[in-house]
Amino acid sequence: MTVRVRIAPSPTGDPHVGTAYMALFNMIFARHYNGTFILRIEDTDQARSRPEYEENIYSALKWANIQWDEGPDIGGAYGPYRQSERFDIYKQYAEELLSKGKAYKCFCTAAELDEMRELSAKQGGRQGYDRRCRHLTPDEIIEREQAELSYVIRLKVPLNGECVYEDAIKKRMTFPWADIDDQVLLKSDGFPTYHLANVVDDYLMKISHVIRGDEWMSSTPKHILLYESFGWTPPTFLHMPLLLGKDGKKLSKRKNPTSIFFYRDSGYLSEAFINFLTLMGFSMTGDQEIYSLDDIIREFDYKRIGVSGAIFDVQKLDWVNQQYLIKNISVEQLWDRIKEWSFNDEFMQRLMPLCHSRIKTFGDFMDLFNFLFINHLHYHDAIFVVKDLSKEQICYLIQSLIWRLDELENWNGTGVNQASREIAEIFGVNHKKIVMPILFASLMGKTQGPPLFDSVNLLGKDRTRARLLKAMEYLGGISNKKMASLKKAWQEKSGQPLMIKD
Ligand code: GLU
């Protein structure tokens, strides 16, 4: 059998460690079975997809030494590999299902759907949509079409029985059809949903094995039904255990760094990082923990992939990284690697303008810029003292700043400047207090330093976010109850200063 596997990330955010994890296992699987590994960009969500996020996926995966054989950037025989360039294809396949009687046009309005959802929730049902358009007569359909009502195309999901399939990792899976809505395949604007585009592309790109995170498992019955409706043979599914945080919950950027760039910028070796990621889902024979990519490609056996969630433990990553440094990087190579990381000309050229008028001697350089080259700032209470603000109130400001920066989608110096001014206004706090000491303390571990917003550009988005989270943690954080009310107040921002009460 020809093995063809793929990853299909959506370029809607920072390159997630989960993407590298899935990419790695797909690549290892492909290499082990002499197959082909494809990168497909699933940018059907036009509102959230951005070209720069797509670029970031490429550069993050390249940093991790993950190489694909076909993709939007390198082409291949089954392209285009970017879904936004394939919309005509999906439309054609949705129409095929209509003509086969496997799908139907649904003319319900957003208001009608809301009503149905509310009603179904009240009745404790799982279904949002009551399938009323599934039963329209041909005349009723023609009538609506003539009135030019907009419509979506929905999949006809069986009303009873079960979807049963064999997952190569999770074994036999059973889902009652009654729990599954008549899935929208094509939206009223002609854009496909994830399910349609994903299945059509996996089929057309001749994907033999779908290896993806187990958070997609609930979508698989819909996908299997789509394959059956088209008359195609489904690929083999391997649902990998999800990466979990230390709290046992899905990794979340709200709690821990999840961007691949954070690990690059913090000075991890890419080869140790991928070794660590493979450890999350797989165990080598003899429980060997430090190995090369070639070793795991040779030894790979999907039967040794774990079934339950894998804890993304940074302490373990640190240990793996140190083992690599000791075993695989010689003393002679070490300085080259450190230079490559952050002591390279490009970075230093960006830093020099900030340095130029601020040092008396070269000996002041490290004192001024140490925060760019260390992973753990040593916070202490004195740097966080702000007149009239408690530690928890400082956390409110930091948390709101994070939310605002995410809304702005601009985490560079200009974004932090704008967001901190807005937060100052919303909370009725002097902007200077937010910058100095709160931001200086959080980002540099001191109350003064080189200009803050330029420094943010050098620190990068991911380390900036991580430090804001760390500072909140140091300050005691925000209780769940208060977090909920802060969030509510934040979402309802009425233009009135948010009251900060202890
Ligand atoms: N676009 C989905 C994602 O963002 C793809 C999931 C799949 O592999 O089917 O991960």
Coordinates of C-alpha atoms and ligand atoms in Angstrom, one line a residue:
M1 CA 0.0 0.0 0.0
T2 CA 1.2 3.5 -0.8
V3 CA 1.3 5.5 2.4
R4 CA 0.2 9.1 2.1
V5 CA -0.3 11.1 5.2
R6 CA -0.9 14.7 5.9
I7 CA -1.3 17.5 8.5
A8 CA -3.9 20.1 7.8
P9 CA -3.4 23.0 10.1
S10 CA -5.6 26.1 10.0
P11 CA -3.6 29.3 9.8
T12 CA -5.7 31.1 12.5
G13 CA -3.1 31.6 15.2
D14 CA 0.4 31.1 16.4
P15 CA 2.1 27.9 15.4
H16 CA 1.0 25.5 18.1
V17 CA 3.2 22.8 19.7
G18 CA 0.3 20.4 18.9
T19 CA 0.9 21.1 15.2
A20 CA 4.5 20.2 15.5
Y21 CA 3.5 17.1 17.5
M22 CA 1.1 15.9 14.8
A23 CA 3.5 16.9 12.0
L24 CA 6.2 14.9 13.6
F25 CA 4.2 11.7 13.9
N26 CA 2.9 12.0 10.4
M27 CA 6.4 12.6 9.1
I28 CA 7.8 9.7 11.1
F29 CA 5.0 7.4 9.9
A30 CA 5.6 8.5 6.3
R31 CA 9.3 7.9 6.5
H32 CA 9.0 4.6 8.2
Y33 CA 6.7 3.2 5.5
N34 CA 8.5 5.0 2.6
G35 CA 5.4 7.1 2.1
T36 CA 4.7 10.7 1.4
F37 CA 4.0 13.5 3.9
I38 CA 1.8 16.3 2.8
L39 CA 1.2 19.7 4.3
R40 CA -2.2 21.1 3.5
I41 CA -3.4 24.5 4.7
E42 CA -7.0 24.5 5.8
D43 CA -7.9 28.2 5.5
T44 CA -11.7 27.8 4.9
D45 CA -12.3 30.1 7.8
Q46 CA -11.6 33.3 5.9
A47 CA -12.3 35.6 8.7
R48 CA -9.7 34.1 11.0
S49 CA -7.1 32.9 8.5
R50 CA -4.1 35.1 7.8
P51 CA -1.2 34.7 5.4
E52 CA 1.3 35.6 8.2
Y53 CA 0.0 32.7 10.3
E54 CA 0.6 30.4 7.4
E55 CA 4.1 31.7 7.0
N56 CA 4.6 31.1 10.7
I57 CA 3.5 27.5 10.3
Y58 CA 6.2 27.0 7.7
S59 CA 9.0 28.7 9.7
A60 CA 8.1 27.0 13.0
L61 CA 8.0 23.5 11.4
K62 CA 11.3 24.2 9.6
W63 CA 12.9 25.3 12.8
A64 CA 11.8 21.9 14.2
N65 CA 13.4 20.2 11.2
I66 CA 10.0 18.9 10.0
Q67 CA 10.0 18.5 6.2
W68 CA 7.0 17.8 4.0
D69 CA 7.1 16.4 0.5
E70 CA 4.1 18.2 -0.9
G71 CA 2.6 21.5 0.2
P72 CA 1.4 25.0 -0.8
D73 CA 5.0 26.3 -0.8
I74 CA 6.6 23.4 -2.7
G75 CA 3.7 22.1 -4.9
G76 CA 3.1 18.5 -5.8
A77 CA 0.9 16.4 -8.0
Y78 CA -2.3 16.8 -6.0
G79 CA -2.4 20.6 -5.5
P80 CA -3.4 23.2 -4.9
Y81 CA -2.7 22.5 -1.3
R82 CA -4.4 25.6 0.1
Q83 CA -8.1 25.1 0.6
S84 CA -9.0 28.7 -0.3
E85 CA -7.8 27.8 -3.8
R86 CA -10.1 24.8 -4.1
F87 CA -13.6 26.3 -3.4
D88 CA -15.0 25.3 -6.8
I89 CA -14.0 21.7 -6.1
Y90 CA -16.0 21.5 -2.8
K91 CA -19.0 23.1 -4.4
Q92 CA -19.0 20.5 -7.1
Y93 CA -18.8 17.7 -4.6
A94 CA -21.6 19.2 -2.4
E95 CA -23.8 19.3 -5.5
E96 CA -22.9 15.7 -6.2
L97 CA -24.3 14.7 -2.8
L98 CA -27.4 16.7 -3.4
S99 CA -28.0 14.9 -6.7
K100 CA -27.4 11.5 -5.0
G101 CA -30.0 12.4 -2.4
K102 CA -27.4 12.2 0.4
A103 CA -27.6 15.9 1.3
Y104 CA -30.3 18.5 1.1
K105 CA -30.8 22.3 0.9
C106 CA -31.7 23.9 4.2
F107 CA -33.3 27.3 3.9
C108 CA -33.7 28.1 7.6
T109 CA -32.7 31.5 8.8
A110 CA -30.4 32.3 11.6
A111 CA -33.3 33.4 13.8
E112 CA -35.1 30.1 13.1
L113 CA -32.0 28.1 14.0
D114 CA -31.6 30.1 17.2
E115 CA -35.2 29.3 18.1
M116 CA -34.6 25.6 17.4
R117 CA -31.5 25.5 19.5
E118 CA -33.2 27.1 22.4
L119 CA -36.1 24.8 22.3
S120 CA -33.9 21.7 22.0
A121 CA -31.7 22.9 24.9
K122 CA -34.9 23.3 27.0
Q123 CA -36.0 19.8 26.1
G124 CA -32.6 18.5 27.0
G125 CA -32.0 17.3 23.5
R126 CA -28.5 17.2 21.9
Q127 CA -29.7 18.3 18.5
G128 CA -29.7 21.9 17.6
Y129 CA -31.4 21.6 14.2
D130 CA -34.8 19.8 13.9
R131 CA -34.2 18.7 10.3
R132 CA -37.3 20.5 9.0
C133 CA -35.9 21.1 5.6
R134 CA -35.0 17.5 5.1
H135 CA -38.6 16.8 4.6
L136 CA -39.4 19.6 2.1
T137 CA -41.2 18.4 -1.0
P138 CA -39.6 19.1 -4.5
D139 CA -42.3 21.8 -5.0
E140 CA -41.5 23.5 -1.7
I141 CA -37.8 23.5 -2.6
I142 CA -38.5 25.0 -6.0
E143 CA -40.7 27.6 -4.4
R144 CA -37.9 28.7 -2.1
E145 CA -35.3 28.7 -4.8
Q146 CA -37.5 30.9 -7.0
A147 CA -37.9 33.3 -4.1
E148 CA -34.0 33.3 -4.1
L149 CA -33.8 32.3 -0.4
S150 CA -30.3 31.6 0.7
Y151 CA -29.6 28.1 1.8
V152 CA -26.9 25.8 3.1
I153 CA -26.3 22.2 2.1
R154 CA -26.6 19.7 4.9
L155 CA -25.6 16.1 5.1
K156 CA -28.4 13.5 5.8
V157 CA -27.2 11.8 8.9
P158 CA -29.0 8.4 9.7
L159 CA -31.7 8.9 12.2
N160 CA -30.8 5.8 14.2
G161 CA -28.2 3.1 14.5
E162 CA -24.6 3.6 15.2
C163 CA -21.4 4.6 13.4
V164 CA -18.8 1.9 14.2
Y165 CA -15.3 2.0 13.0
E166 CA -11.9 0.7 13.9
D167 CA -9.4 3.3 15.0
A168 CA -5.8 2.0 14.7
I169 CA -4.9 3.5 18.1
K170 CA -8.2 3.7 20.0
K171 CA -9.6 0.5 18.6
R172 CA -13.3 0.0 18.1
M173 CA -15.3 3.3 18.2
T174 CA -19.0 3.5 18.4
F175 CA -21.1 6.7 18.1
P176 CA -24.9 6.7 18.0
W177 CA -26.1 8.6 14.9
A178 CA -28.9 10.1 17.0
D179 CA -26.3 12.3 18.7
I180 CA -25.1 13.8 15.4
D181 CA -26.7 16.8 13.7
D182 CA -27.3 17.0 10.0
Q183 CA -24.0 18.7 9.4
V184 CA -23.7 21.7 7.2
L185 CA -21.4 21.0 4.3
L186 CA -21.6 24.1 2.3
K187 CA -22.5 27.5 3.8
S188 CA -24.8 30.0 2.2
D189 CA -21.9 32.0 0.9
G190 CA -20.7 28.9 -1.0
F191 CA -17.8 28.3 1.4
P192 CA -17.3 24.7 2.6
T193 CA -17.2 23.7 6.2
Y194 CA -14.2 21.9 7.6
H195 CA -15.9 18.5 7.3
L196 CA -16.6 18.7 3.6
A197 CA -13.3 20.3 2.5
N198 CA -11.3 17.9 4.8
V199 CA -12.9 14.7 3.4
V200 CA -12.9 15.8 -0.2
D201 CA -9.2 16.8 0.0
D202 CA -8.2 13.6 1.9
Y203 CA -9.8 11.6 -0.9
L204 CA -8.5 13.6 -3.8
M205 CA -5.0 13.8 -2.3
K206 CA -5.1 10.0 -1.8
I207 CA -4.5 10.1 1.9
S208 CA -4.2 6.5 3.2
H209 CA -4.0 7.3 6.9
V210 CA -5.4 10.2 8.8
I211 CA -3.2 10.7 11.9
R212 CA -4.6 13.5 14.0
G213 CA -5.3 14.6 17.6
D214 CA -8.1 12.8 19.4
E215 CA -10.0 16.1 19.7
W216 CA -11.2 15.4 16.2
M217 CA -12.6 12.0 17.1
S218 CA -16.1 13.3 17.4
S219 CA -15.9 14.5 13.7
T220 CA -14.9 11.2 12.4
P221 CA -18.4 9.6 12.2
K222 CA -19.4 12.6 9.9
H223 CA -16.3 12.0 7.8
I224 CA -17.0 8.3 7.5
L225 CA -20.6 9.0 6.5
L226 CA -19.3 11.4 3.9
Y227 CA -17.0 8.8 2.5
E228 CA -19.9 6.3 2.3
S229 CA -22.2 8.9 0.8
F230 CA -19.7 9.5 -2.0
G231 CA -19.0 5.8 -2.4
W232 CA -15.4 6.1 -1.4
T233 CA -13.3 3.9 0.9
P234 CA -12.4 5.8 4.1
P235 CA -8.7 6.0 5.1
T236 CA -7.4 4.4 8.3
F237 CA -7.8 6.7 11.2
L238 CA -5.3 7.0 14.0
H239 CA -6.3 9.4 16.7
M240 CA -3.3 10.4 18.8
P241 CA -3.5 11.3 22.5
L242 CA -3.8 15.0 22.9
L243 CA -1.1 17.0 24.5
L244 CA -2.2 18.0 28.0
G245 CA -1.0 20.6 30.4
K246 CA 0.2 19.7 33.9
D247 CA -3.3 20.2 35.2
G248 CA -4.4 17.3 32.9
K249 CA -6.4 19.7 30.7
K250 CA -5.9 20.6 27.0
L251 CA -2.8 22.8 26.6
S252 CA -3.9 26.3 26.6
K253 CA -2.1 29.5 25.8
R254 CA -4.1 31.1 28.6
K255 CA -2.0 29.1 31.0
N256 CA 1.2 28.1 29.4
P257 CA 3.2 28.9 26.3
T258 CA 1.9 26.9 23.4
S259 CA 3.6 28.6 20.5
I260 CA 6.5 26.7 18.9
F261 CA 8.3 30.1 18.7
F262 CA 8.3 30.4 22.5
Y263 CA 10.5 27.3 22.7
R264 CA 12.8 28.4 19.9
D265 CA 13.2 31.9 21.4
S266 CA 13.8 30.4 24.9
G267 CA 16.9 28.6 23.5
Y268 CA 15.8 25.0 23.3
L269 CA 17.6 22.8 20.7
S270 CA 15.2 21.9 18.0
E271 CA 16.4 18.3 17.9
A272 CA 15.7 18.0 21.7
F273 CA 12.4 19.7 21.3
I274 CA 11.2 17.1 18.7
N275 CA 12.7 14.2 20.7
F276 CA 10.6 15.5 23.7
L277 CA 7.5 15.8 21.5
T278 CA 7.8 12.2 20.3
L279 CA 8.2 11.0 23.9
M280 CA 4.8 12.5 24.5
G281 CA 3.1 10.0 22.3
F282 CA 5.4 7.1 21.8
S283 CA 7.8 4.8 23.7
M284 CA 10.9 3.3 22.2
T285 CA 11.8 -0.3 23.1
G286 CA 13.8 -0.5 26.2
D287 CA 12.3 2.9 27.3
Q288 CA 15.1 4.7 25.7
E289 CA 14.4 8.4 26.0
I290 CA 17.1 10.2 24.1
Y291 CA 17.3 9.2 20.5
S292 CA 17.6 10.8 17.1
L293 CA 14.9 11.3 14.5
D294 CA 16.5 8.5 12.4
D295 CA 16.3 6.1 15.4
I296 CA 12.6 6.7 15.9
I297 CA 11.9 6.5 12.1
R298 CA 13.6 3.1 12.0
E299 CA 12.0 1.8 15.2
F300 CA 8.6 3.3 14.7
D301 CA 5.6 1.1 15.3
Y302 CA 2.2 2.8 15.6
K303 CA 1.1 0.0 18.0
R304 CA 3.3 1.7 20.6
I305 CA 1.5 5.0 20.4
G306 CA -0.1 5.8 23.7
V307 CA -3.8 5.8 24.1
S308 CA -4.4 8.4 26.7
G309 CA -3.4 12.1 27.0
A310 CA 0.3 13.0 27.1
I311 CA 1.4 15.6 29.7
F312 CA 3.5 18.4 28.2
D313 CA 5.9 18.7 31.1
V314 CA 8.4 21.5 30.6
Q315 CA 10.7 20.1 33.3
K316 CA 11.0 17.0 31.3
L317 CA 11.7 19.1 28.2
D318 CA 14.5 20.8 30.1
W319 CA 15.9 17.5 31.1
V320 CA 15.8 16.2 27.5
N321 CA 17.4 19.4 26.3
Q322 CA 20.2 19.1 28.8
Q323 CA 20.9 15.5 27.8
Y324 CA 21.2 16.6 24.2
L325 CA 23.5 19.4 25.1
I326 CA 25.8 17.1 27.0
K327 CA 25.7 14.1 24.6
N328 CA 25.3 15.7 21.2
I329 CA 26.8 19.1 21.3
S330 CA 30.5 19.3 21.8
V331 CA 32.3 22.1 23.6
E332 CA 33.5 23.3 20.3
Q333 CA 30.0 23.4 18.8
L334 CA 28.4 25.0 21.8
W335 CA 29.3 28.7 21.2
D336 CA 28.1 28.4 17.6
R337 CA 24.8 27.1 18.7
I338 CA 24.4 29.9 21.3
K339 CA 25.3 32.5 18.7
E340 CA 22.8 31.0 16.3
W341 CA 20.1 31.2 18.9
S342 CA 20.3 34.8 20.0
F343 CA 23.8 36.2 19.8
N344 CA 23.6 36.4 16.1
D345 CA 24.3 39.5 14.0
E346 CA 20.8 40.0 13.0
F347 CA 19.5 40.1 16.6
M348 CA 22.4 42.3 17.8
Q349 CA 21.8 44.8 15.0
R350 CA 18.3 45.2 16.2
L351 CA 19.5 45.6 19.7
M352 CA 22.3 48.1 19.2
P353 CA 20.1 51.2 18.7
L354 CA 18.7 50.6 22.2
C355 CA 22.2 50.0 23.6
H356 CA 24.1 52.8 22.0
S357 CA 23.5 55.7 24.3
R358 CA 22.7 53.7 27.4
I359 CA 26.0 52.0 28.3
K360 CA 29.0 53.6 29.8
T361 CA 31.2 50.6 29.2
F362 CA 30.6 47.3 27.5
G363 CA 30.4 45.9 31.0
D364 CA 27.0 47.5 31.3
F365 CA 25.6 45.6 28.3
M366 CA 24.5 42.5 30.2
D367 CA 23.1 44.4 33.0
L368 CA 20.9 46.3 30.6
F369 CA 19.8 43.5 28.4
N370 CA 20.0 40.4 30.6
F371 CA 16.2 39.9 30.3
L372 CA 16.5 39.0 26.7
F373 CA 18.9 36.1 27.4
I374 CA 17.4 34.5 30.4
N375 CA 14.4 32.3 30.8
H376 CA 13.5 32.8 34.4
L377 CA 13.3 36.3 35.7
H378 CA 13.8 36.6 39.5
Y379 CA 10.7 38.5 40.5
H380 CA 10.5 40.0 44.0
D381 CA 7.9 42.0 45.8
A382 CA 9.7 45.3 45.7
I383 CA 9.5 45.6 41.9
F384 CA 5.7 45.2 41.9
V385 CA 4.9 47.9 44.4
V386 CA 2.3 50.3 42.9
K387 CA 0.7 52.9 45.0
D388 CA -3.0 52.3 45.6
L389 CA -3.0 48.9 43.8
S390 CA -3.1 45.5 45.4
K391 CA -1.4 42.5 43.9
E392 CA -4.7 41.2 42.7
Q393 CA -5.6 44.5 41.1
I394 CA -2.3 44.4 39.2
C395 CA -3.3 41.0 38.0
Y396 CA -6.6 42.4 36.7
L397 CA -4.7 45.0 34.7
I398 CA -2.2 42.4 33.3
Q399 CA -5.0 39.9 32.4
S400 CA -7.0 42.6 30.7
L401 CA -3.9 43.7 28.8
I402 CA -3.5 40.1 27.5
W403 CA -7.1 40.0 26.4
R404 CA -6.8 43.4 24.6
L405 CA -3.6 42.3 22.9
D406 CA -5.3 39.2 21.7
E407 CA -8.2 41.2 20.4
L408 CA -5.8 43.6 18.6
E409 CA -3.8 40.7 17.3
N410 CA -0.8 43.0 17.7
W411 CA 1.7 41.9 20.3
N412 CA 4.5 44.1 19.2
G413 CA 5.6 47.4 20.8
T414 CA 2.9 49.4 19.1
G415 CA 0.2 47.0 20.2
V416 CA 1.5 46.9 23.8
N417 CA 1.6 50.7 23.8
Q418 CA -2.0 51.0 22.5
A419 CA -3.4 48.3 24.7
S420 CA -1.8 49.6 27.8
R421 CA -3.2 53.0 27.2
E422 CA -6.6 51.6 26.7
I423 CA -6.4 49.5 29.8
A424 CA -5.3 52.6 31.7
E425 CA -8.3 54.4 30.5
I426 CA -10.8 51.6 31.1
F427 CA -9.6 51.0 34.6
G428 CA -9.0 54.7 35.4
V429 CA -5.3 54.0 36.2
N430 CA -2.5 56.3 35.2
H431 CA -0.8 54.8 32.1
K432 CA 2.6 55.5 33.6
K433 CA 1.9 53.1 36.4
I434 CA 1.1 50.3 34.0
V435 CA 4.3 50.8 32.1
M436 CA 6.5 51.5 35.0
P437 CA 6.6 49.5 37.2
I438 CA 4.1 46.9 36.1
L439 CA 5.3 46.1 32.6
F440 CA 8.9 46.7 33.3
A441 CA 8.7 44.4 36.3
S442 CA 6.8 41.7 34.5
L443 CA 8.9 41.7 31.3
M444 CA 12.3 42.5 32.6
G445 CA 12.2 41.7 36.2
K446 CA 13.2 45.2 37.2
T447 CA 11.6 48.6 37.4
Q448 CA 13.7 50.3 34.8
G449 CA 15.5 49.3 31.6
P450 CA 15.8 50.1 27.9
P451 CA 12.6 51.6 26.3
L452 CA 9.8 49.2 27.0
F453 CA 8.0 49.0 23.7
D454 CA 11.2 48.5 21.7
S455 CA 12.2 45.8 24.1
V456 CA 8.9 44.1 23.6
N457 CA 9.8 43.8 19.9
L458 CA 13.0 42.1 20.8
L459 CA 11.5 39.8 23.4
G460 CA 8.8 38.7 20.9
K461 CA 5.2 38.0 21.3
D462 CA 5.5 34.5 22.9
R463 CA 8.0 35.4 25.6
T464 CA 6.0 38.6 26.3
R465 CA 2.8 36.6 26.8
A466 CA 4.6 34.0 28.9
R467 CA 6.1 36.7 31.2
L468 CA 2.8 38.4 31.7
L469 CA 1.4 35.1 32.8
K470 CA 4.3 34.4 35.1
A471 CA 4.0 37.8 36.7
M472 CA 0.4 37.1 37.4
E473 CA 1.3 33.8 38.9
Y474 CA 4.0 35.4 41.0
L475 CA 1.5 38.0 42.2
G476 CA -0.9 35.3 43.4
G477 CA -3.2 35.2 40.3
I478 CA -6.9 35.8 40.1
S479 CA -9.4 33.5 41.8
N480 CA -11.7 31.6 39.5
K481 CA -14.7 33.6 40.8
K482 CA -13.0 36.9 40.3
M483 CA -11.7 35.9 36.9
A484 CA -15.3 35.1 35.8
S485 CA -16.6 38.5 36.9
L486 CA -13.6 40.3 35.4
K487 CA -14.2 38.5 32.1
K488 CA -17.8 39.4 32.1
A489 CA -17.1 43.0 32.9
W490 CA -14.4 42.9 30.2
Q491 CA -16.8 41.5 27.6
E492 CA -19.5 44.0 28.4
K493 CA -17.1 47.0 28.4
S494 CA -19.4 49.8 28.3
G495 CA -16.9 52.6 28.0
Q496 CA -17.2 53.2 31.7
P497 CA -14.0 52.6 33.8
L498 CA -14.1 49.1 35.2
M499 CA -14.3 49.3 38.9
I500 CA -11.4 47.6 40.6
K501 CA -12.5 46.3 43.9
D502 CA -10.6 43.8 46.1
Ligands
GLU1 N1 -7.9 21.9 10.1 C1 -7.8 20.9 11.1 C2 -6.8 21.4 12.2 O1 -6.8 22.6 12.3 C3 -7.4 19.6 10.6 C4 -7.8 18.4 11.5 C5 -7.6 17.1 10.8 O2 -6.4 16.7 10.8 O3 -8.5 16.6 10.2 O4 -6.1 20.8 12.8

